[in-house]
Amino acid sequence: MPTKKEQEGRRVSFEHPLPAHMMAIDGTWRRACMLKDVSDAGAKLHVEASIEGLTLNEFFLLLSSTGLAYRRCQLVRVNGEALEVSFLRQKAKAKKSSNRA
């Protein structure tokens, strides 16, 4: 498994940030944002609209206009309009045994 330093080395920065959206897990709020850079573990976003009062412990980062490409995120750090988020991984499902009588 790569170390945190190795993951940071695989970070992709965009010369022109890409448009994206942040959306609540339950769909109650949505904010436009710009994707500044991304790695396997997380991303850095730029948000101009206020995020005050939003539940950012878990939300979706929508990467396409249709919402078909998305990542589940949690907030790591806020620095003014810049947000750092980490991607939440889905827990591995237990394999069902194929033993049939």
Tab-separated table of N, CA and C in Angstrom:
chain	number	residue	atom	x	y	z
A	1	MET	N	0.855	-1.183	0.000
A	1	MET	CA	0.000	0.000	0.000
A	1	MET	C	0.894	1.237	0.000
A	2	PRO	N	0.587	2.207	-0.894
A	2	PRO	CA	1.434	3.397	-0.967
A	2	PRO	C	1.347	4.231	0.310
A	3	THR	N	2.466	4.844	0.653
A	3	THR	CA	2.482	5.732	1.814
A	3	THR	C	1.776	7.031	1.448
A	4	LYS	N	1.459	7.834	2.462
A	4	LYS	CA	0.780	9.100	2.222
A	4	LYS	C	1.629	10.002	1.320
A	5	LYS	N	2.946	9.968	1.522
A	5	LYS	CA	3.838	10.798	0.713
A	5	LYS	C	3.793	10.372	-0.763
A	6	GLU	N	3.732	9.054	-1.007
A	6	GLU	CA	3.645	8.561	-2.379
A	6	GLU	C	2.319	8.958	-3.021
A	7	GLN	N	1.225	8.939	-2.231
A	7	GLN	CA	-0.069	9.346	-2.761
A	7	GLN	C	-0.055	10.815	-3.138
A	8	GLU	N	0.575	11.642	-2.323
A	8	GLU	CA	0.676	13.064	-2.635
A	8	GLU	C	1.449	13.268	-3.931
A	9	GLY	N	2.442	12.418	-4.197
A	9	GLY	CA	3.222	12.514	-5.423
A	9	GLY	C	2.390	12.225	-6.659
A	10	ARG	N	1.299	11.502	-6.498
A	10	ARG	CA	0.416	11.167	-7.609
A	10	ARG	C	-0.740	12.146	-7.748
A	11	ARG	N	-0.614	13.285	-7.149
A	11	ARG	CA	-1.653	14.316	-7.220
A	11	ARG	C	-1.586	14.992	-8.581
A	12	VAL	N	-2.751	15.184	-9.207
A	12	VAL	CA	-2.843	15.838	-10.514
A	12	VAL	C	-3.425	17.230	-10.307
A	13	SER	N	-2.669	18.251	-10.706
A	13	SER	CA	-3.138	19.640	-10.616
A	13	SER	C	-3.609	20.092	-11.983
A	14	PHE	N	-4.642	20.919	-12.007
A	14	PHE	CA	-5.194	21.415	-13.254
A	14	PHE	C	-4.808	22.870	-13.450
A	15	GLU	N	-4.299	23.187	-14.633
A	15	GLU	CA	-3.941	24.563	-14.940
A	15	GLU	C	-5.181	25.452	-14.890
A	16	HIS	N	-6.282	24.934	-15.417
A	16	HIS	CA	-7.580	25.606	-15.350
A	16	HIS	C	-8.497	24.687	-14.551
A	17	PRO	N	-8.869	25.086	-13.330
A	17	PRO	CA	-9.708	24.214	-12.496
A	17	PRO	C	-10.978	23.761	-13.216
A	18	LEU	N	-11.389	22.537	-12.936
A	18	LEU	CA	-12.555	21.947	-13.578
A	18	LEU	C	-13.815	22.220	-12.775
A	19	PRO	N	-14.935	22.543	-13.447
A	19	PRO	CA	-16.188	22.766	-12.718
A	19	PRO	C	-16.723	21.454	-12.148
A	20	ALA	N	-17.259	21.519	-10.951
A	20	ALA	CA	-17.851	20.364	-10.282
A	20	ALA	C	-18.927	20.886	-9.333
A	21	HIS	N	-19.579	19.992	-8.612
A	21	HIS	CA	-20.585	20.365	-7.623
A	21	HIS	C	-20.407	19.530	-6.372
A	22	MET	N	-20.705	20.122	-5.239
A	22	MET	CA	-20.782	19.416	-3.963
A	22	MET	C	-22.267	19.258	-3.669
A	23	MET	N	-22.679	18.071	-3.197
A	23	MET	CA	-24.087	17.847	-2.897
A	23	MET	C	-24.223	17.012	-1.632
A	24	ALA	N	-25.180	17.372	-0.798
A	24	ALA	CA	-25.445	16.631	0.427
A	24	ALA	C	-25.847	15.198	0.087
A	25	ILE	N	-25.534	14.269	0.976
A	25	ILE	CA	-25.897	12.866	0.794
A	25	ILE	C	-27.407	12.731	0.592
A	26	ASP	N	-28.190	13.524	1.326
A	26	ASP	CA	-29.646	13.438	1.209
A	26	ASP	C	-30.216	14.401	0.164
A	27	GLY	N	-29.354	15.132	-0.545
A	27	GLY	CA	-29.788	16.021	-1.616
A	27	GLY	C	-30.389	17.341	-1.167
A	28	THR	N	-30.261	17.700	0.105
A	28	THR	CA	-30.878	18.930	0.608
A	28	THR	C	-30.136	20.205	0.223
A	29	TRP	N	-28.865	20.101	-0.156
A	29	TRP	CA	-28.126	21.276	-0.606
A	29	TRP	C	-27.156	20.881	-1.711
A	30	ARG	N	-26.767	21.884	-2.503
A	30	ARG	CA	-25.826	21.688	-3.611
A	30	ARG	C	-25.083	22.999	-3.826
A	31	ARG	N	-23.768	22.925	-4.022
A	31	ARG	CA	-22.948	24.112	-4.257
A	31	ARG	C	-22.020	23.861	-5.436
A	32	ALA	N	-21.871	24.868	-6.294
A	32	ALA	CA	-20.902	24.801	-7.377
A	32	ALA	C	-19.504	24.962	-6.792
A	33	CYS	N	-18.540	24.283	-7.376
A	33	CYS	CA	-17.151	24.413	-6.933
A	33	CYS	C	-16.225	24.169	-8.123
A	34	MET	N	-14.968	24.425	-7.907
A	34	MET	CA	-13.950	24.179	-8.928
A	34	MET	C	-12.968	23.159	-8.373
A	35	LEU	N	-12.649	22.155	-9.160
A	35	LEU	CA	-11.706	21.109	-8.778
A	35	LEU	C	-10.304	21.573	-9.154
A	36	LYS	N	-9.488	21.868	-8.138
A	36	LYS	CA	-8.144	22.396	-8.373
A	36	LYS	C	-7.121	21.293	-8.586
A	37	ASP	N	-7.190	20.239	-7.765
A	37	ASP	CA	-6.332	19.078	-7.968
A	37	ASP	C	-6.962	17.864	-7.318
A	38	VAL	N	-6.464	16.689	-7.700
A	38	VAL	CA	-7.066	15.445	-7.241
A	38	VAL	C	-6.001	14.359	-7.123
A	39	SER	N	-6.222	13.432	-6.191
A	39	SER	CA	-5.356	12.259	-6.040
A	39	SER	C	-6.250	11.065	-5.741
A	40	ASP	N	-5.660	9.910	-5.519
A	40	ASP	CA	-6.436	8.720	-5.156
A	40	ASP	C	-7.161	8.923	-3.837
A	41	ALA	N	-6.575	9.694	-2.945
A	41	ALA	CA	-7.098	9.835	-1.588
A	41	ALA	C	-8.042	11.015	-1.397
A	42	GLY	N	-7.957	12.056	-2.236
A	42	GLY	CA	-8.782	13.233	-2.014
A	42	GLY	C	-8.597	14.293	-3.074
A	43	ALA	N	-9.095	15.496	-2.773
A	43	ALA	CA	-9.050	16.590	-3.746
A	43	ALA	C	-9.016	17.922	-3.025
A	44	LYS	N	-8.645	18.956	-3.781
A	44	LYS	CA	-8.703	20.326	-3.303
A	44	LYS	C	-9.708	21.067	-4.171
A	45	LEU	N	-10.627	21.772	-3.500
A	45	LEU	CA	-11.720	22.459	-4.173
A	45	LEU	C	-11.687	23.946	-3.869
A	46	HIS	N	-12.288	24.721	-4.738
A	46	HIS	CA	-12.466	26.154	-4.520
A	46	HIS	C	-13.964	26.422	-4.581
A	47	VAL	N	-14.529	26.988	-3.499
A	47	VAL	CA	-15.964	27.264	-3.413
A	47	VAL	C	-16.147	28.750	-3.135
A	48	GLU	N	-16.892	29.431	-3.995
A	48	GLU	CA	-17.135	30.862	-3.792
A	48	GLU	C	-18.354	31.118	-2.926
A	49	ALA	N	-19.361	30.245	-2.998
A	49	ALA	CA	-20.583	30.421	-2.205
A	49	ALA	C	-20.313	30.035	-0.753
A	50	SER	N	-21.131	30.534	0.134
A	50	SER	CA	-20.969	30.242	1.559
A	50	SER	C	-21.239	28.771	1.850
A	51	ILE	N	-20.398	28.184	2.709
A	51	ILE	CA	-20.613	26.809	3.152
A	51	ILE	C	-21.025	26.773	4.622
A	52	GLU	N	-21.241	27.945	5.187
A	52	GLU	CA	-21.615	28.039	6.597
A	52	GLU	C	-22.952	27.329	6.832
A	53	GLY	N	-22.974	26.481	7.851
A	53	GLY	CA	-24.190	25.773	8.220
A	53	GLY	C	-24.414	24.471	7.470
A	54	LEU	N	-23.562	24.157	6.494
A	54	LEU	CA	-23.720	22.907	5.744
A	54	LEU	C	-23.073	21.754	6.493
A	55	THR	N	-23.661	20.587	6.388
A	55	THR	CA	-23.087	19.386	6.985
A	55	THR	C	-22.070	18.821	6.009
A	56	LEU	N	-20.784	19.004	6.327
A	56	LEU	CA	-19.730	18.590	5.415
A	56	LEU	C	-18.966	17.360	5.901
A	57	ASN	N	-19.493	16.695	6.946
A	57	ASN	CA	-18.790	15.500	7.410
A	57	ASN	C	-18.915	14.377	6.383
A	58	GLU	N	-19.930	14.428	5.510
A	58	GLU	CA	-20.058	13.465	4.427
A	58	GLU	C	-20.940	14.067	3.340
A	59	PHE	N	-20.434	14.081	2.097
A	59	PHE	CA	-21.182	14.646	0.978
A	59	PHE	C	-20.657	14.043	-0.318
A	60	PHE	N	-21.344	14.325	-1.427
A	60	PHE	CA	-20.911	13.855	-2.738
A	60	PHE	C	-20.205	14.975	-3.478
A	61	LEU	N	-19.134	14.628	-4.181
A	61	LEU	CA	-18.491	15.527	-5.124
A	61	LEU	C	-18.902	15.032	-6.500
A	62	LEU	N	-19.759	15.806	-7.188
A	62	LEU	CA	-20.256	15.429	-8.510
A	62	LEU	C	-19.272	15.928	-9.552
A	63	LEU	N	-18.745	15.012	-10.337
A	63	LEU	CA	-17.693	15.353	-11.289
A	63	LEU	C	-18.206	15.529	-12.716
A	64	SER	N	-19.472	15.203	-12.954
A	64	SER	CA	-20.040	15.379	-14.293
A	64	SER	C	-21.346	16.150	-14.186
A	65	SER	N	-21.750	16.775	-15.273
A	65	SER	CA	-22.975	17.578	-15.258
A	65	SER	C	-24.219	16.722	-15.070
A	66	THR	N	-24.154	15.444	-15.433
A	66	THR	CA	-25.303	14.551	-15.274
A	66	THR	C	-25.306	13.878	-13.908
A	67	GLY	N	-24.218	13.993	-13.150
A	67	GLY	CA	-24.147	13.391	-11.823
A	67	GLY	C	-23.783	11.915	-11.846
A	68	LEU	N	-23.401	11.393	-13.003
A	68	LEU	CA	-23.078	9.975	-13.098
A	68	LEU	C	-21.669	9.646	-12.606
A	69	ALA	N	-20.803	10.627	-12.550
A	69	ALA	CA	-19.456	10.419	-11.999
A	69	ALA	C	-19.374	11.199	-10.697
A	70	TYR	N	-19.199	10.499	-9.586
A	70	TYR	CA	-19.180	11.164	-8.289
A	70	TYR	C	-18.283	10.400	-7.330
A	71	ARG	N	-17.897	11.079	-6.257
A	71	ARG	CA	-17.122	10.470	-5.172
A	71	ARG	C	-17.735	10.902	-3.856
A	72	ARG	N	-17.755	9.986	-2.917
A	72	ARG	CA	-18.240	10.287	-1.565
A	72	ARG	C	-17.078	10.889	-0.793
A	73	CYS	N	-17.291	12.031	-0.150
A	73	CYS	CA	-16.205	12.787	0.476
A	73	CYS	C	-16.518	13.150	1.918
A	74	GLN	N	-15.449	13.561	2.600
A	74	GLN	CA	-15.602	14.217	3.900
A	74	GLN	C	-14.603	15.359	3.946
A	75	LEU	N	-14.976	16.401	4.664
A	75	LEU	CA	-14.141	17.590	4.768
A	75	LEU	C	-12.931	17.311	5.645
A	76	VAL	N	-11.759	17.735	5.172
A	76	VAL	CA	-10.520	17.614	5.946
A	76	VAL	C	-10.118	18.969	6.505
A	77	ARG	N	-10.152	20.002	5.650
A	77	ARG	CA	-9.638	21.319	6.053
A	77	ARG	C	-10.306	22.419	5.228
A	78	VAL	N	-10.516	23.580	5.864
A	78	VAL	CA	-11.039	24.772	5.192
A	78	VAL	C	-10.026	25.879	5.359
A	79	ASN	N	-9.704	26.560	4.267
A	79	ASN	CA	-8.808	27.703	4.298
A	79	ASN	C	-9.421	28.774	3.396
A	80	GLY	N	-10.287	29.600	3.968
A	80	GLY	CA	-10.991	30.603	3.174
A	80	GLY	C	-11.948	29.927	2.211
A	81	GLU	N	-11.746	30.163	0.908
A	81	GLU	CA	-12.587	29.552	-0.116
A	81	GLU	C	-12.050	28.193	-0.578
A	82	ALA	N	-10.899	27.785	-0.059
A	82	ALA	CA	-10.289	26.514	-0.446
A	82	ALA	C	-10.680	25.414	0.539
A	83	LEU	N	-11.105	24.290	0.006
A	83	LEU	CA	-11.459	23.127	0.813
A	83	LEU	C	-10.566	21.957	0.424
A	84	GLU	N	-10.173	21.189	1.413
A	84	GLU	CA	-9.471	19.943	1.154
A	84	GLU	C	-10.381	18.826	1.627
A	85	VAL	N	-10.634	17.855	0.764
A	85	VAL	CA	-11.532	16.751	1.099
A	85	VAL	C	-10.815	15.423	0.900
A	86	SER	N	-11.263	14.422	1.640
A	86	SER	CA	-10.751	13.073	1.430
A	86	SER	C	-11.892	12.232	0.894
A	87	PHE	N	-11.559	11.245	0.058
A	87	PHE	CA	-12.563	10.356	-0.507
A	87	PHE	C	-12.821	9.212	0.455
A	88	LEU	N	-14.087	8.910	0.668
A	88	LEU	CA	-14.471	7.801	1.531
A	88	LEU	C	-14.586	6.548	0.674
A	89	ARG	N	-13.994	5.484	1.138
A	89	ARG	CA	-14.033	4.210	0.414
A	89	ARG	C	-15.180	3.370	0.928
A	90	GLN	N	-15.800	2.648	0.008
A	90	GLN	CA	-16.870	1.742	0.390
A	90	GLN	C	-16.243	0.506	1.023
A	91	LYS	N	-16.842	0.036	2.089
A	91	LYS	CA	-16.323	-1.148	2.759
A	91	LYS	C	-16.488	-2.360	1.855
A	92	ALA	N	-15.499	-3.236	1.866
A	92	ALA	CA	-15.554	-4.445	1.043
A	92	ALA	C	-16.706	-5.329	1.509
A	93	LYS	N	-17.467	-5.819	0.542
A	93	LYS	CA	-18.584	-6.698	0.872
A	93	LYS	C	-18.062	-8.111	1.120
A	94	ALA	N	-18.636	-8.760	2.113
A	94	ALA	CA	-18.240	-10.136	2.410
A	94	ALA	C	-18.718	-11.039	1.289
A	95	LYS	N	-17.840	-11.919	0.832
A	95	LYS	CA	-18.201	-12.852	-0.234
A	95	LYS	C	-19.150	-13.899	0.306
A	96	LYS	N	-20.187	-14.174	-0.471
A	96	LYS	CA	-21.141	-15.204	-0.085
A	96	LYS	C	-20.545	-16.564	-0.439
A	97	SER	N	-20.693	-17.502	0.452
A	97	SER	CA	-20.177	-18.834	0.154
A	97	SER	C	-21.085	-19.515	-0.850
A	98	SER	N	-20.493	-20.305	-1.721
A	98	SER	CA	-21.257	-20.982	-2.763
A	98	SER	C	-21.520	-22.443	-2.415
A	99	ASN	N	-21.499	-22.757	-1.122
A	99	ASN	CA	-21.779	-24.121	-0.672
A	99	ASN	C	-23.281	-24.357	-0.696
A	100	ARG	N	-23.686	-25.215	-1.601
A	100	ARG	CA	-25.118	-25.521	-1.699
A	100	ARG	C	-25.318	-26.993	-1.405
A	101	ALA	N	-26.377	-27.319	-0.705
A	101	ALA	CA	-26.619	-28.710	-0.339
A	101	ALA	C	-27.386	-29.444	-1.389
